[in-house]
Protein backbone atom coordinates (compact mmCIF):
# COMPACT_ATOMS: atom_id res chain seq x y z
CA UNK A 1 0.00 0.00 0.00
CA UNK A 2 1.37 3.39 -0.92
CA UNK A 3 0.32 6.56 0.88
CA UNK A 4 1.47 9.42 -1.35
CA UNK A 5 2.64 12.62 0.25
CA UNK A 6 2.52 11.26 3.78
CA UNK A 7 4.93 8.43 3.03
CA UNK A 8 7.69 10.76 1.88
CA UNK A 9 7.54 12.41 5.29
CA UNK A 10 7.35 9.22 7.38
CA UNK A 11 10.57 9.85 9.26
CA UNK A 12 11.33 10.88 12.82
CA UNK A 13 10.75 14.59 13.20
CA UNK A 14 8.40 17.02 11.46
CA UNK A 15 6.33 15.48 8.73
CA UNK A 16 4.36 18.34 7.30
CA UNK A 17 6.59 21.39 7.22
CA UNK A 18 5.26 24.20 5.01
CA UNK A 19 3.19 21.83 2.93
CA UNK A 20 0.34 21.97 5.47
CA UNK A 21 -0.51 25.37 3.99
CA UNK A 22 -1.97 23.53 0.99
CA UNK A 23 -4.71 22.14 3.23
CA UNK A 24 -7.30 24.09 5.19
CA UNK A 25 -9.30 23.03 8.20
CA UNK A 26 -12.64 21.51 7.31
CA UNK A 27 -15.96 20.44 8.73
CA UNK A 28 -17.45 16.99 8.44
CA UNK A 29 -19.31 18.23 5.37
CA UNK A 30 -16.01 19.34 3.82
CA UNK A 31 -14.51 15.88 4.38
CA UNK A 32 -17.54 14.28 2.75
CA UNK A 33 -17.09 16.64 -0.21
CA UNK A 34 -13.38 15.69 -0.39
CA UNK A 35 -14.37 12.02 -0.56
CA UNK A 36 -17.00 12.61 -3.23
CA UNK A 37 -14.42 14.52 -5.28
CA UNK A 38 -12.33 11.32 -5.26
CA UNK A 39 -15.34 9.31 -6.41
CA UNK A 40 -15.75 7.69 -3.01
CA UNK A 41 -19.17 7.36 -1.42
CA UNK A 42 -19.18 9.08 1.96
CA UNK A 43 -21.54 10.55 4.54
CA UNK A 44 -21.35 12.45 7.81
CA UNK A 45 -22.00 9.13 9.55
CA UNK A 46 -18.90 7.67 7.90
CA UNK A 47 -16.80 10.56 9.21
CA UNK A 48 -18.26 10.08 12.70
CA UNK A 49 -17.46 6.37 12.51
CA UNK A 50 -13.86 7.12 11.55
CA UNK A 51 -13.58 9.43 14.58
CA UNK A 52 -15.00 6.75 16.89
CA UNK A 53 -12.54 4.17 15.55
CA UNK A 54 -9.50 6.46 15.81
CA UNK A 55 -9.06 6.86 12.08
CA UNK A 56 -9.59 10.58 12.63
CA UNK A 57 -9.18 12.89 15.63
CA UNK A 58 -12.14 14.55 17.29
CA UNK A 59 -13.09 17.74 15.42
CA UNK A 60 -12.39 20.93 17.32
CA UNK A 61 -15.01 23.52 18.37
CA UNK A 62 -15.05 26.82 16.54
CA UNK A 63 -17.10 29.78 17.71
CA UNK A 64 -17.38 32.80 15.50
CA UNK A 65 -20.51 34.50 16.85
CA UNK A 66 -21.99 35.48 20.19
CA UNK A 67 -25.11 33.37 19.65
CA UNK A 68 -23.73 29.90 19.09
CA UNK A 69 -20.95 27.85 17.62
CA UNK A 70 -20.18 26.94 14.07
CA UNK A 71 -19.79 23.27 13.11
CA UNK A 72 -16.70 21.66 14.57
CA UNK A 73 -13.67 21.50 12.30
CA UNK A 74 -10.84 19.09 11.60
CA UNK A 75 -7.33 20.60 11.42
CA UNK A 76 -5.53 20.59 8.05
CA UNK A 77 -3.40 17.57 8.99
CA UNK A 78 -6.48 15.47 9.70
CA UNK A 79 -8.21 16.55 6.52
CA UNK A 80 -5.17 15.52 4.50
CA UNK A 81 -4.94 12.24 6.43
CA UNK A 82 -8.57 11.46 5.59
CA UNK A 83 -7.94 12.07 1.89
CA UNK A 84 -4.67 10.10 1.76
CA UNK A 85 -6.21 7.10 3.51
CA UNK A 86 -9.13 7.11 1.10
CA UNK A 87 -6.78 7.35 -1.89
CA UNK A 88 -4.72 4.44 -0.61
CA UNK A 89 -7.82 2.34 0.05
CA UNK A 90 -9.27 2.94 -3.37
CA UNK A 91 -5.99 2.26 -5.14
CA UNK A 92 -5.54 -1.21 -3.65
CA UNK A 93 -5.35 -4.04 -6.21
CA UNK A 94 -7.55 -6.03 -3.81
CA UNK A 95 -10.41 -3.65 -4.46
CA UNK A 96 -10.42 -2.08 -1.04
CA UNK A 97 -7.92 -2.25 1.77
CA UNK A 98 -9.60 -3.46 4.96
CA UNK A 99 -9.90 -0.99 7.81
CA UNK A 100 -7.52 -3.00 9.99
CA UNK A 101 -4.75 -2.18 7.49
CA UNK A 102 -5.59 1.53 7.46
CA UNK A 103 -5.73 1.67 11.27
CA UNK A 104 -2.18 0.32 11.39
CA UNK A 105 -1.07 3.20 9.15
CA UNK A 106 -2.69 5.65 11.58
CA UNK A 107 -0.84 4.00 14.47
CA UNK A 108 2.39 4.04 12.48
CA UNK A 109 2.07 7.80 12.03
CA UNK A 110 1.51 8.18 15.79
CA UNK A 111 4.60 6.09 16.48
CA UNK A 112 6.94 8.17 14.33
CA UNK A 113 5.54 11.70 14.56
CA UNK A 114 3.92 14.00 17.14
CA UNK A 115 1.92 16.32 14.89
CA UNK A 116 -0.50 14.29 12.77
CA UNK A 117 -2.04 11.67 15.03
CA UNK A 118 -2.24 12.75 18.67
CA UNK A 119 -2.47 10.33 21.56
CA UNK A 120 -6.22 10.64 22.31
CA UNK A 121 -6.88 9.56 18.72
CA UNK A 122 -4.20 6.87 18.91
CA UNK A 123 -5.77 5.38 22.04
CA UNK A 124 -9.02 4.83 20.15
CA UNK A 125 -7.05 3.48 17.19
CA UNK A 126 -5.27 0.99 19.46
CA UNK A 127 -8.67 -0.15 20.74
CA UNK A 128 -9.88 -0.67 17.17
CA UNK A 129 -6.69 -2.50 16.24
CA UNK A 130 -6.96 -4.74 19.30
CA UNK A 131 -10.59 -5.57 18.57
CA UNK A 132 -9.67 -6.63 15.05
CA UNK A 133 -6.74 -8.75 16.24
CA UNK A 134 -7.77 -12.39 16.32
CA UNK A 135 -11.11 -11.73 14.63
CA UNK A 136 -10.50 -14.16 11.81
CA UNK A 137 -12.54 -16.96 10.33
CA UNK A 138 -12.28 -20.51 11.63
CA UNK A 139 -10.54 -21.47 8.39
CA UNK A 140 -7.93 -18.72 8.78
CA UNK A 141 -7.36 -19.61 12.45
CA UNK A 142 -6.87 -23.24 11.46
CA UNK A 143 -4.32 -22.24 8.80
CA UNK A 144 -2.41 -20.03 11.26
CA UNK A 145 -2.34 -22.76 13.88
CA UNK A 146 -1.20 -25.36 11.35
CA UNK A 147 1.73 -23.10 10.41
CA UNK A 148 2.69 -22.67 14.10
CA UNK A 149 2.53 -26.42 14.69
CA UNK A 150 4.73 -27.12 11.68
CA UNK A 151 7.19 -24.46 12.82
CA UNK A 152 7.52 -25.93 16.33
CA UNK A 153 7.08 -29.65 15.65
CA UNK A 154 10.04 -32.00 15.70
CA UNK A 155 10.07 -34.25 12.60
CA UNK A 156 9.40 -37.28 14.79
CA UNK A 157 6.35 -35.75 16.50
CA UNK A 158 3.39 -38.09 16.09
CA UNK A 159 0.07 -37.19 14.42
CA UNK A 160 -1.55 -37.45 17.88
CA UNK A 161 0.90 -34.92 19.34
CA UNK A 162 0.36 -32.55 16.42
CA UNK A 163 -3.42 -32.86 16.73
CA UNK A 164 -3.34 -32.17 20.49
CA UNK A 165 -1.25 -29.04 19.91
CA UNK A 166 -3.60 -27.79 17.20
CA UNK A 167 -6.64 -28.21 19.46
CA UNK A 168 -5.11 -26.19 22.30
CA UNK A 169 -3.80 -23.46 19.99
CA UNK A 170 -7.11 -23.09 18.13
CA UNK A 171 -8.96 -22.79 21.43
CA UNK A 172 -6.53 -20.14 22.64
CA UNK A 173 -6.82 -18.17 19.39
CA UNK A 174 -10.61 -18.42 19.43
CA UNK A 175 -11.19 -17.42 23.06
CA UNK A 176 -8.10 -15.36 23.88
CA UNK A 177 -7.68 -17.44 27.05
CA UNK A 178 -4.55 -19.53 27.59
CA UNK A 179 -4.31 -22.55 29.87
CA UNK A 180 -0.56 -22.29 30.28
CA UNK A 181 -0.11 -25.69 31.97
CA UNK A 182 -1.97 -27.50 29.20
CA UNK A 183 -0.27 -25.45 26.49
CA UNK A 184 3.15 -26.18 27.99
CA UNK A 185 2.41 -29.89 28.10
CA UNK A 186 1.27 -30.25 24.49
CA UNK A 187 3.88 -27.92 22.97
CA UNK A 188 6.72 -29.50 24.93
CA UNK A 189 5.70 -32.93 23.62
CA UNK A 190 5.41 -31.49 20.12
CA UNK A 191 8.78 -29.77 20.34
CA UNK A 192 10.65 -32.59 22.15
CA UNK A 193 8.62 -35.75 21.48
CA UNK A 194 10.89 -38.28 23.16
CA UNK A 195 9.65 -40.52 25.99
CA UNK A 196 10.77 -39.51 29.45
CA UNK A 197 13.08 -42.11 30.96
CA UNK A 198 12.46 -43.08 34.61
CA UNK A 199 14.74 -41.14 36.93
CA UNK A 200 16.01 -38.96 34.09
CA UNK A 201 15.12 -35.34 33.27
CA UNK A 202 13.17 -34.69 30.09
CA UNK A 203 15.33 -33.94 27.09
CA UNK A 204 14.17 -30.64 25.65
CA UNK A 205 15.45 -29.10 22.47
CA UNK A 206 15.52 -25.46 21.42
CA UNK A 207 15.20 -24.01 17.95
CA UNK A 208 18.12 -21.98 16.57
CA UNK A 209 17.65 -18.23 16.46
CA UNK A 210 19.81 -15.25 15.49
CA UNK A 211 20.64 -14.51 19.15
CA UNK A 212 20.88 -18.07 20.44
CA UNK A 213 18.65 -21.10 21.05
CA UNK A 214 14.94 -20.39 21.55
CA UNK A 215 12.97 -22.65 23.89
CA UNK A 216 9.32 -23.53 23.56
CA UNK A 217 8.72 -21.69 26.86
CA UNK A 218 9.86 -18.48 25.16
CA UNK A 219 7.19 -18.91 22.46
CA UNK A 220 4.54 -19.60 25.10
CA UNK A 221 5.55 -16.61 27.22
CA UNK A 222 5.56 -14.20 24.27
CA UNK A 223 2.19 -15.45 23.02
CA UNK A 224 0.63 -15.05 26.45
CA UNK A 225 2.15 -11.60 27.05
CA UNK A 226 0.96 -10.33 23.66
CA UNK A 227 -2.53 -11.73 24.24
CA UNK A 228 -2.72 -9.90 27.57
CA UNK A 229 -1.43 -6.67 26.03
CA UNK A 230 -4.01 -6.82 23.25
CA UNK A 231 -6.73 -7.38 25.85
CA UNK A 232 -5.58 -4.27 27.76
CA UNK A 233 -5.67 -2.21 24.56
CA UNK A 234 -9.06 -3.61 23.58
CA UNK A 235 -10.57 -2.47 26.88
CA UNK A 236 -8.67 0.86 26.94
CA UNK A 237 -6.99 -0.06 30.22
CA UNK A 238 -3.83 1.83 29.24
CA UNK A 239 -4.17 5.59 29.60
CA UNK A 240 -2.70 8.24 27.33
CA UNK A 241 0.15 9.10 29.70
CA UNK A 242 1.33 5.49 29.71
CA UNK A 243 1.05 5.21 25.94
CA UNK A 244 3.18 8.34 25.56
CA UNK A 245 5.73 7.01 28.06
CA UNK A 246 6.11 3.68 26.28
CA UNK A 247 6.31 5.40 22.90
CA UNK A 248 9.24 7.44 24.26
CA UNK A 249 10.95 4.16 25.20
CA UNK A 250 10.09 2.54 21.87
CA UNK A 251 11.36 5.25 19.53
CA UNK A 252 15.11 5.12 20.27
CA UNK A 253 15.01 1.32 20.52
CA UNK A 254 13.31 1.05 17.12
CA UNK A 255 15.64 3.62 15.56
CA UNK A 256 18.65 1.69 16.88
CA UNK A 257 17.28 -1.56 15.49
CA UNK A 258 16.73 0.03 12.07
CA UNK A 259 20.30 1.34 12.07
CA UNK A 260 21.75 -2.07 12.98
CA UNK A 261 19.44 -4.08 10.76
CA UNK A 262 21.76 -4.57 7.76
CA UNK A 263 24.56 -5.83 9.98
CA UNK A 264 22.18 -8.13 11.90
CA UNK A 265 21.11 -9.72 8.61
CA UNK A 266 24.65 -11.13 8.28
CA UNK A 267 24.54 -13.00 11.62
CA UNK A 268 25.47 -16.66 11.20
CA UNK A 269 26.65 -16.25 7.60
CA UNK A 270 23.26 -14.79 6.68
CA UNK A 271 21.20 -17.86 7.61
CA UNK A 272 18.85 -15.62 9.61
CA UNK A 273 18.66 -12.84 7.03
CA UNK A 274 14.91 -13.37 6.60
CA UNK A 275 14.41 -12.26 10.21
CA UNK A 276 15.73 -8.81 9.34
CA UNK A 277 14.35 -8.29 5.83
CA UNK A 278 12.88 -4.81 5.46
CA UNK A 279 9.30 -4.40 4.15
CA UNK A 280 9.10 -2.54 0.85
CA UNK A 281 5.62 -1.02 1.31
CA UNK A 282 4.19 1.39 3.85
CA UNK A 283 1.66 -1.20 4.95
CA UNK A 284 4.48 -3.66 5.61
CA UNK A 285 6.40 -1.06 7.61
CA UNK A 286 3.25 -0.20 9.53
CA UNK A 287 2.57 -3.85 10.41
CA UNK A 288 6.14 -4.32 11.58
CA UNK A 289 6.29 -1.12 13.63
CA UNK A 290 2.90 -1.69 15.28
CA UNK A 291 3.80 -5.27 16.20
CA UNK A 292 7.11 -4.08 17.65
CA UNK A 293 5.34 -1.47 19.79
CA UNK A 294 2.97 -4.11 21.17
CA UNK A 295 6.03 -6.12 22.19
CA UNK A 296 7.61 -3.06 23.83
CA UNK A 297 4.35 -2.32 25.62
CA UNK A 298 4.14 -5.89 26.89
CA UNK A 299 7.65 -5.56 28.30
CA UNK A 300 7.05 -2.16 29.89
CA UNK A 301 3.85 -3.40 31.54
CA UNK A 302 5.74 -6.32 33.07
CA UNK A 303 3.67 -8.85 31.16
CA UNK A 304 6.61 -10.59 29.47
CA UNK A 305 8.38 -11.12 32.77
CA UNK A 306 5.20 -12.46 34.37
CA UNK A 307 4.44 -14.73 31.41
CA UNK A 308 8.02 -16.04 31.38
CA UNK A 309 7.76 -16.88 35.06
CA UNK A 310 4.44 -18.66 34.50
CA UNK A 311 5.86 -20.62 31.56
CA UNK A 312 8.91 -21.68 33.55
CA UNK A 313 6.71 -22.69 36.50
CA UNK A 314 4.60 -24.82 34.15
CA UNK A 315 7.75 -26.41 32.71
CA UNK A 316 9.06 -27.34 36.16
CA UNK A 317 5.66 -28.75 37.14
CA UNK A 318 5.65 -30.86 33.97
CA UNK A 319 9.19 -32.11 34.68
CA UNK A 320 8.27 -33.44 38.12
Coordinates of C-alpha atoms in Angstrom, one line a residue:
X1 CA 0.0 0.0 0.0
X2 CA 1.4 3.4 -0.9
X3 CA 0.3 6.6 0.9
X4 CA 1.5 9.4 -1.3
X5 CA 2.6 12.6 0.3
X6 CA 2.5 11.3 3.8
X7 CA 4.9 8.4 3.0
X8 CA 7.7 10.8 1.9
X9 CA 7.5 12.4 5.3
X10 CA 7.4 9.2 7.4
X11 CA 10.6 9.8 9.3
X12 CA 11.3 10.9 12.8
X13 CA 10.8 14.6 13.2
X14 CA 8.4 17.0 11.5
X15 CA 6.3 15.5 8.7
X16 CA 4.4 18.3 7.3
X17 CA 6.6 21.4 7.2
X18 CA 5.3 24.2 5.0
X19 CA 3.2 21.8 2.9
X20 CA 0.3 22.0 5.5
X21 CA -0.5 25.4 4.0
X22 CA -2.0 23.5 1.0
X23 CA -4.7 22.1 3.2
X24 CA -7.3 24.1 5.2
X25 CA -9.3 23.0 8.2
X26 CA -12.6 21.5 7.3
X27 CA -16.0 20.4 8.7
X28 CA -17.4 17.0 8.4
X29 CA -19.3 18.2 5.4
X30 CA -16.0 19.3 3.8
X31 CA -14.5 15.9 4.4
X32 CA -17.5 14.3 2.7
X33 CA -17.1 16.6 -0.2
X34 CA -13.4 15.7 -0.4
X35 CA -14.4 12.0 -0.6
X36 CA -17.0 12.6 -3.2
X37 CA -14.4 14.5 -5.3
X38 CA -12.3 11.3 -5.3
X39 CA -15.3 9.3 -6.4
X40 CA -15.8 7.7 -3.0
X41 CA -19.2 7.4 -1.4
X42 CA -19.2 9.1 2.0
X43 CA -21.5 10.5 4.5
X44 CA -21.3 12.4 7.8
X45 CA -22.0 9.1 9.6
X46 CA -18.9 7.7 7.9
X47 CA -16.8 10.6 9.2
X48 CA -18.3 10.1 12.7
X49 CA -17.5 6.4 12.5
X50 CA -13.9 7.1 11.6
X51 CA -13.6 9.4 14.6
X52 CA -15.0 6.8 16.9
X53 CA -12.5 4.2 15.6
X54 CA -9.5 6.5 15.8
X55 CA -9.1 6.9 12.1
X56 CA -9.6 10.6 12.6
X57 CA -9.2 12.9 15.6
X58 CA -12.1 14.6 17.3
X59 CA -13.1 17.7 15.4
X60 CA -12.4 20.9 17.3
X61 CA -15.0 23.5 18.4
X62 CA -15.1 26.8 16.5
X63 CA -17.1 29.8 17.7
X64 CA -17.4 32.8 15.5
X65 CA -20.5 34.5 16.8
X66 CA -22.0 35.5 20.2
X67 CA -25.1 33.4 19.6
X68 CA -23.7 29.9 19.1
X69 CA -20.9 27.8 17.6
X70 CA -20.2 26.9 14.1
X71 CA -19.8 23.3 13.1
X72 CA -16.7 21.7 14.6
X73 CA -13.7 21.5 12.3
X74 CA -10.8 19.1 11.6
X75 CA -7.3 20.6 11.4
X76 CA -5.5 20.6 8.1
X77 CA -3.4 17.6 9.0
X78 CA -6.5 15.5 9.7
X79 CA -8.2 16.6 6.5
X80 CA -5.2 15.5 4.5
X81 CA -4.9 12.2 6.4
X82 CA -8.6 11.5 5.6
X83 CA -7.9 12.1 1.9
X84 CA -4.7 10.1 1.8
X85 CA -6.2 7.1 3.5
X86 CA -9.1 7.1 1.1
X87 CA -6.8 7.3 -1.9
X88 CA -4.7 4.4 -0.6
X89 CA -7.8 2.3 0.1
X90 CA -9.3 2.9 -3.4
X91 CA -6.0 2.3 -5.1
X92 CA -5.5 -1.2 -3.6
X93 CA -5.4 -4.0 -6.2
X94 CA -7.6 -6.0 -3.8
X95 CA -10.4 -3.7 -4.5
X96 CA -10.4 -2.1 -1.0
X97 CA -7.9 -2.3 1.8
X98 CA -9.6 -3.5 5.0
X99 CA -9.9 -1.0 7.8
X100 CA -7.5 -3.0 10.0
X101 CA -4.8 -2.2 7.5
X102 CA -5.6 1.5 7.5
X103 CA -5.7 1.7 11.3
X104 CA -2.2 0.3 11.4
X105 CA -1.1 3.2 9.2
X106 CA -2.7 5.7 11.6
X107 CA -0.8 4.0 14.5
X108 CA 2.4 4.0 12.5
X109 CA 2.1 7.8 12.0
X110 CA 1.5 8.2 15.8
X111 CA 4.6 6.1 16.5
X112 CA 6.9 8.2 14.3
X113 CA 5.5 11.7 14.6
X114 CA 3.9 14.0 17.1
X115 CA 1.9 16.3 14.9
X116 CA -0.5 14.3 12.8
X117 CA -2.0 11.7 15.0
X118 CA -2.2 12.7 18.7
X119 CA -2.5 10.3 21.6
X120 CA -6.2 10.6 22.3
X121 CA -6.9 9.6 18.7
X122 CA -4.2 6.9 18.9
X123 CA -5.8 5.4 22.0
X124 CA -9.0 4.8 20.1
X125 CA -7.1 3.5 17.2
X126 CA -5.3 1.0 19.5
X127 CA -8.7 -0.2 20.7
X128 CA -9.9 -0.7 17.2
X129 CA -6.7 -2.5 16.2
X130 CA -7.0 -4.7 19.3
X131 CA -10.6 -5.6 18.6
X132 CA -9.7 -6.6 15.0
X133 CA -6.7 -8.7 16.2
X134 CA -7.8 -12.4 16.3
X135 CA -11.1 -11.7 14.6
X136 CA -10.5 -14.2 11.8
X137 CA -12.5 -17.0 10.3
X138 CA -12.3 -20.5 11.6
X139 CA -10.5 -21.5 8.4
X140 CA -7.9 -18.7 8.8
X141 CA -7.4 -19.6 12.4
X142 CA -6.9 -23.2 11.5
X143 CA -4.3 -22.2 8.8
X144 CA -2.4 -20.0 11.3
X145 CA -2.3 -22.8 13.9
X146 CA -1.2 -25.4 11.3
X147 CA 1.7 -23.1 10.4
X148 CA 2.7 -22.7 14.1
X149 CA 2.5 -26.4 14.7
X150 CA 4.7 -27.1 11.7
X151 CA 7.2 -24.5 12.8
X152 CA 7.5 -25.9 16.3
X153 CA 7.1 -29.7 15.7
X154 CA 10.0 -32.0 15.7
X155 CA 10.1 -34.3 12.6
X156 CA 9.4 -37.3 14.8
X157 CA 6.3 -35.8 16.5
X158 CA 3.4 -38.1 16.1
X159 CA 0.1 -37.2 14.4
X160 CA -1.5 -37.5 17.9
X161 CA 0.9 -34.9 19.3
X162 CA 0.4 -32.6 16.4
X163 CA -3.4 -32.9 16.7
X164 CA -3.3 -32.2 20.5
X165 CA -1.2 -29.0 19.9
X166 CA -3.6 -27.8 17.2
X167 CA -6.6 -28.2 19.5
X168 CA -5.1 -26.2 22.3
X169 CA -3.8 -23.5 20.0
X170 CA -7.1 -23.1 18.1
X171 CA -9.0 -22.8 21.4
X172 CA -6.5 -20.1 22.6
X173 CA -6.8 -18.2 19.4
X174 CA -10.6 -18.4 19.4
X175 CA -11.2 -17.4 23.1
X176 CA -8.1 -15.4 23.9
X177 CA -7.7 -17.4 27.1
X178 CA -4.6 -19.5 27.6
X179 CA -4.3 -22.6 29.9
X180 CA -0.6 -22.3 30.3
X181 CA -0.1 -25.7 32.0
X182 CA -2.0 -27.5 29.2
X183 CA -0.3 -25.4 26.5
X184 CA 3.2 -26.2 28.0
X185 CA 2.4 -29.9 28.1
X186 CA 1.3 -30.3 24.5
X187 CA 3.9 -27.9 23.0
X188 CA 6.7 -29.5 24.9
X189 CA 5.7 -32.9 23.6
X190 CA 5.4 -31.5 20.1
X191 CA 8.8 -29.8 20.3
X192 CA 10.6 -32.6 22.1
X193 CA 8.6 -35.7 21.5
X194 CA 10.9 -38.3 23.2
X195 CA 9.7 -40.5 26.0
X196 CA 10.8 -39.5 29.5
X197 CA 13.1 -42.1 31.0
X198 CA 12.5 -43.1 34.6
X199 CA 14.7 -41.1 36.9
X200 CA 16.0 -39.0 34.1
X201 CA 15.1 -35.3 33.3
X202 CA 13.2 -34.7 30.1
X203 CA 15.3 -33.9 27.1
X204 CA 14.2 -30.6 25.7
X205 CA 15.5 -29.1 22.5
X206 CA 15.5 -25.5 21.4
X207 CA 15.2 -24.0 17.9
X208 CA 18.1 -22.0 16.6
X209 CA 17.6 -18.2 16.5
X210 CA 19.8 -15.3 15.5
X211 CA 20.6 -14.5 19.1
X212 CA 20.9 -18.1 20.4
X213 CA 18.7 -21.1 21.1
X214 CA 14.9 -20.4 21.5
X215 CA 13.0 -22.6 23.9
X216 CA 9.3 -23.5 23.6
X217 CA 8.7 -21.7 26.9
X218 CA 9.9 -18.5 25.2
X219 CA 7.2 -18.9 22.5
X220 CA 4.5 -19.6 25.1
X221 CA 5.5 -16.6 27.2
X222 CA 5.6 -14.2 24.3
X223 CA 2.2 -15.5 23.0
X224 CA 0.6 -15.0 26.5
X225 CA 2.2 -11.6 27.0
X226 CA 1.0 -10.3 23.7
X227 CA -2.5 -11.7 24.2
X228 CA -2.7 -9.9 27.6
X229 CA -1.4 -6.7 26.0
X230 CA -4.0 -6.8 23.2
X231 CA -6.7 -7.4 25.9
X232 CA -5.6 -4.3 27.8
X233 CA -5.7 -2.2 24.6
X234 CA -9.1 -3.6 23.6
X235 CA -10.6 -2.5 26.9
X236 CA -8.7 0.9 26.9
X237 CA -7.0 -0.1 30.2
X238 CA -3.8 1.8 29.2
X239 CA -4.2 5.6 29.6
X240 CA -2.7 8.2 27.3
X241 CA 0.1 9.1 29.7
X242 CA 1.3 5.5 29.7
X243 CA 1.1 5.2 25.9
X244 CA 3.2 8.3 25.6
X245 CA 5.7 7.0 28.1
X246 CA 6.1 3.7 26.3
X247 CA 6.3 5.4 22.9
X248 CA 9.2 7.4 24.3
X249 CA 10.9 4.2 25.2
X250 CA 10.1 2.5 21.9
X251 CA 11.4 5.2 19.5
X252 CA 15.1 5.1 20.3
X253 CA 15.0 1.3 20.5
X254 CA 13.3 1.1 17.1
X255 CA 15.6 3.6 15.6
X256 CA 18.7 1.7 16.9
X257 CA 17.3 -1.6 15.5
X258 CA 16.7 0.0 12.1
X259 CA 20.3 1.3 12.1
X260 CA 21.8 -2.1 13.0
X261 CA 19.4 -4.1 10.8
X262 CA 21.8 -4.6 7.8
X263 CA 24.6 -5.8 10.0
X264 CA 22.2 -8.1 11.9
X265 CA 21.1 -9.7 8.6
X266 CA 24.7 -11.1 8.3
X267 CA 24.5 -13.0 11.6
X268 CA 25.5 -16.7 11.2
X269 CA 26.6 -16.2 7.6
X270 CA 23.3 -14.8 6.7
X271 CA 21.2 -17.9 7.6
X272 CA 18.9 -15.6 9.6
X273 CA 18.7 -12.8 7.0
X274 CA 14.9 -13.4 6.6
X275 CA 14.4 -12.3 10.2
X276 CA 15.7 -8.8 9.3
X277 CA 14.4 -8.3 5.8
X278 CA 12.9 -4.8 5.5
X279 CA 9.3 -4.4 4.1
X280 CA 9.1 -2.5 0.8
X281 CA 5.6 -1.0 1.3
X282 CA 4.2 1.4 3.9
X283 CA 1.7 -1.2 5.0
X284 CA 4.5 -3.7 5.6
X285 CA 6.4 -1.1 7.6
X286 CA 3.2 -0.2 9.5
X287 CA 2.6 -3.9 10.4
X288 CA 6.1 -4.3 11.6
X289 CA 6.3 -1.1 13.6
X290 CA 2.9 -1.7 15.3
X291 CA 3.8 -5.3 16.2
X292 CA 7.1 -4.1 17.6
X293 CA 5.3 -1.5 19.8
X294 CA 3.0 -4.1 21.2
X295 CA 6.0 -6.1 22.2
X296 CA 7.6 -3.1 23.8
X297 CA 4.4 -2.3 25.6
X298 CA 4.1 -5.9 26.9
X299 CA 7.6 -5.6 28.3
X300 CA 7.1 -2.2 29.9
X301 CA 3.8 -3.4 31.5
X302 CA 5.7 -6.3 33.1
X303 CA 3.7 -8.8 31.2
X304 CA 6.6 -10.6 29.5
X305 CA 8.4 -11.1 32.8
X306 CA 5.2 -12.5 34.4
X307 CA 4.4 -14.7 31.4
X308 CA 8.0 -16.0 31.4
X309 CA 7.8 -16.9 35.1
X310 CA 4.4 -18.7 34.5
X311 CA 5.9 -20.6 31.6
X312 CA 8.9 -21.7 33.6
X313 CA 6.7 -22.7 36.5
X314 CA 4.6 -24.8 34.1
X315 CA 7.7 -26.4 32.7
X316 CA 9.1 -27.3 36.2
X317 CA 5.7 -28.7 37.1
X318 CA 5.6 -30.9 34.0
X319 CA 9.2 -32.1 34.7
X320 CA 8.3 -33.4 38.1

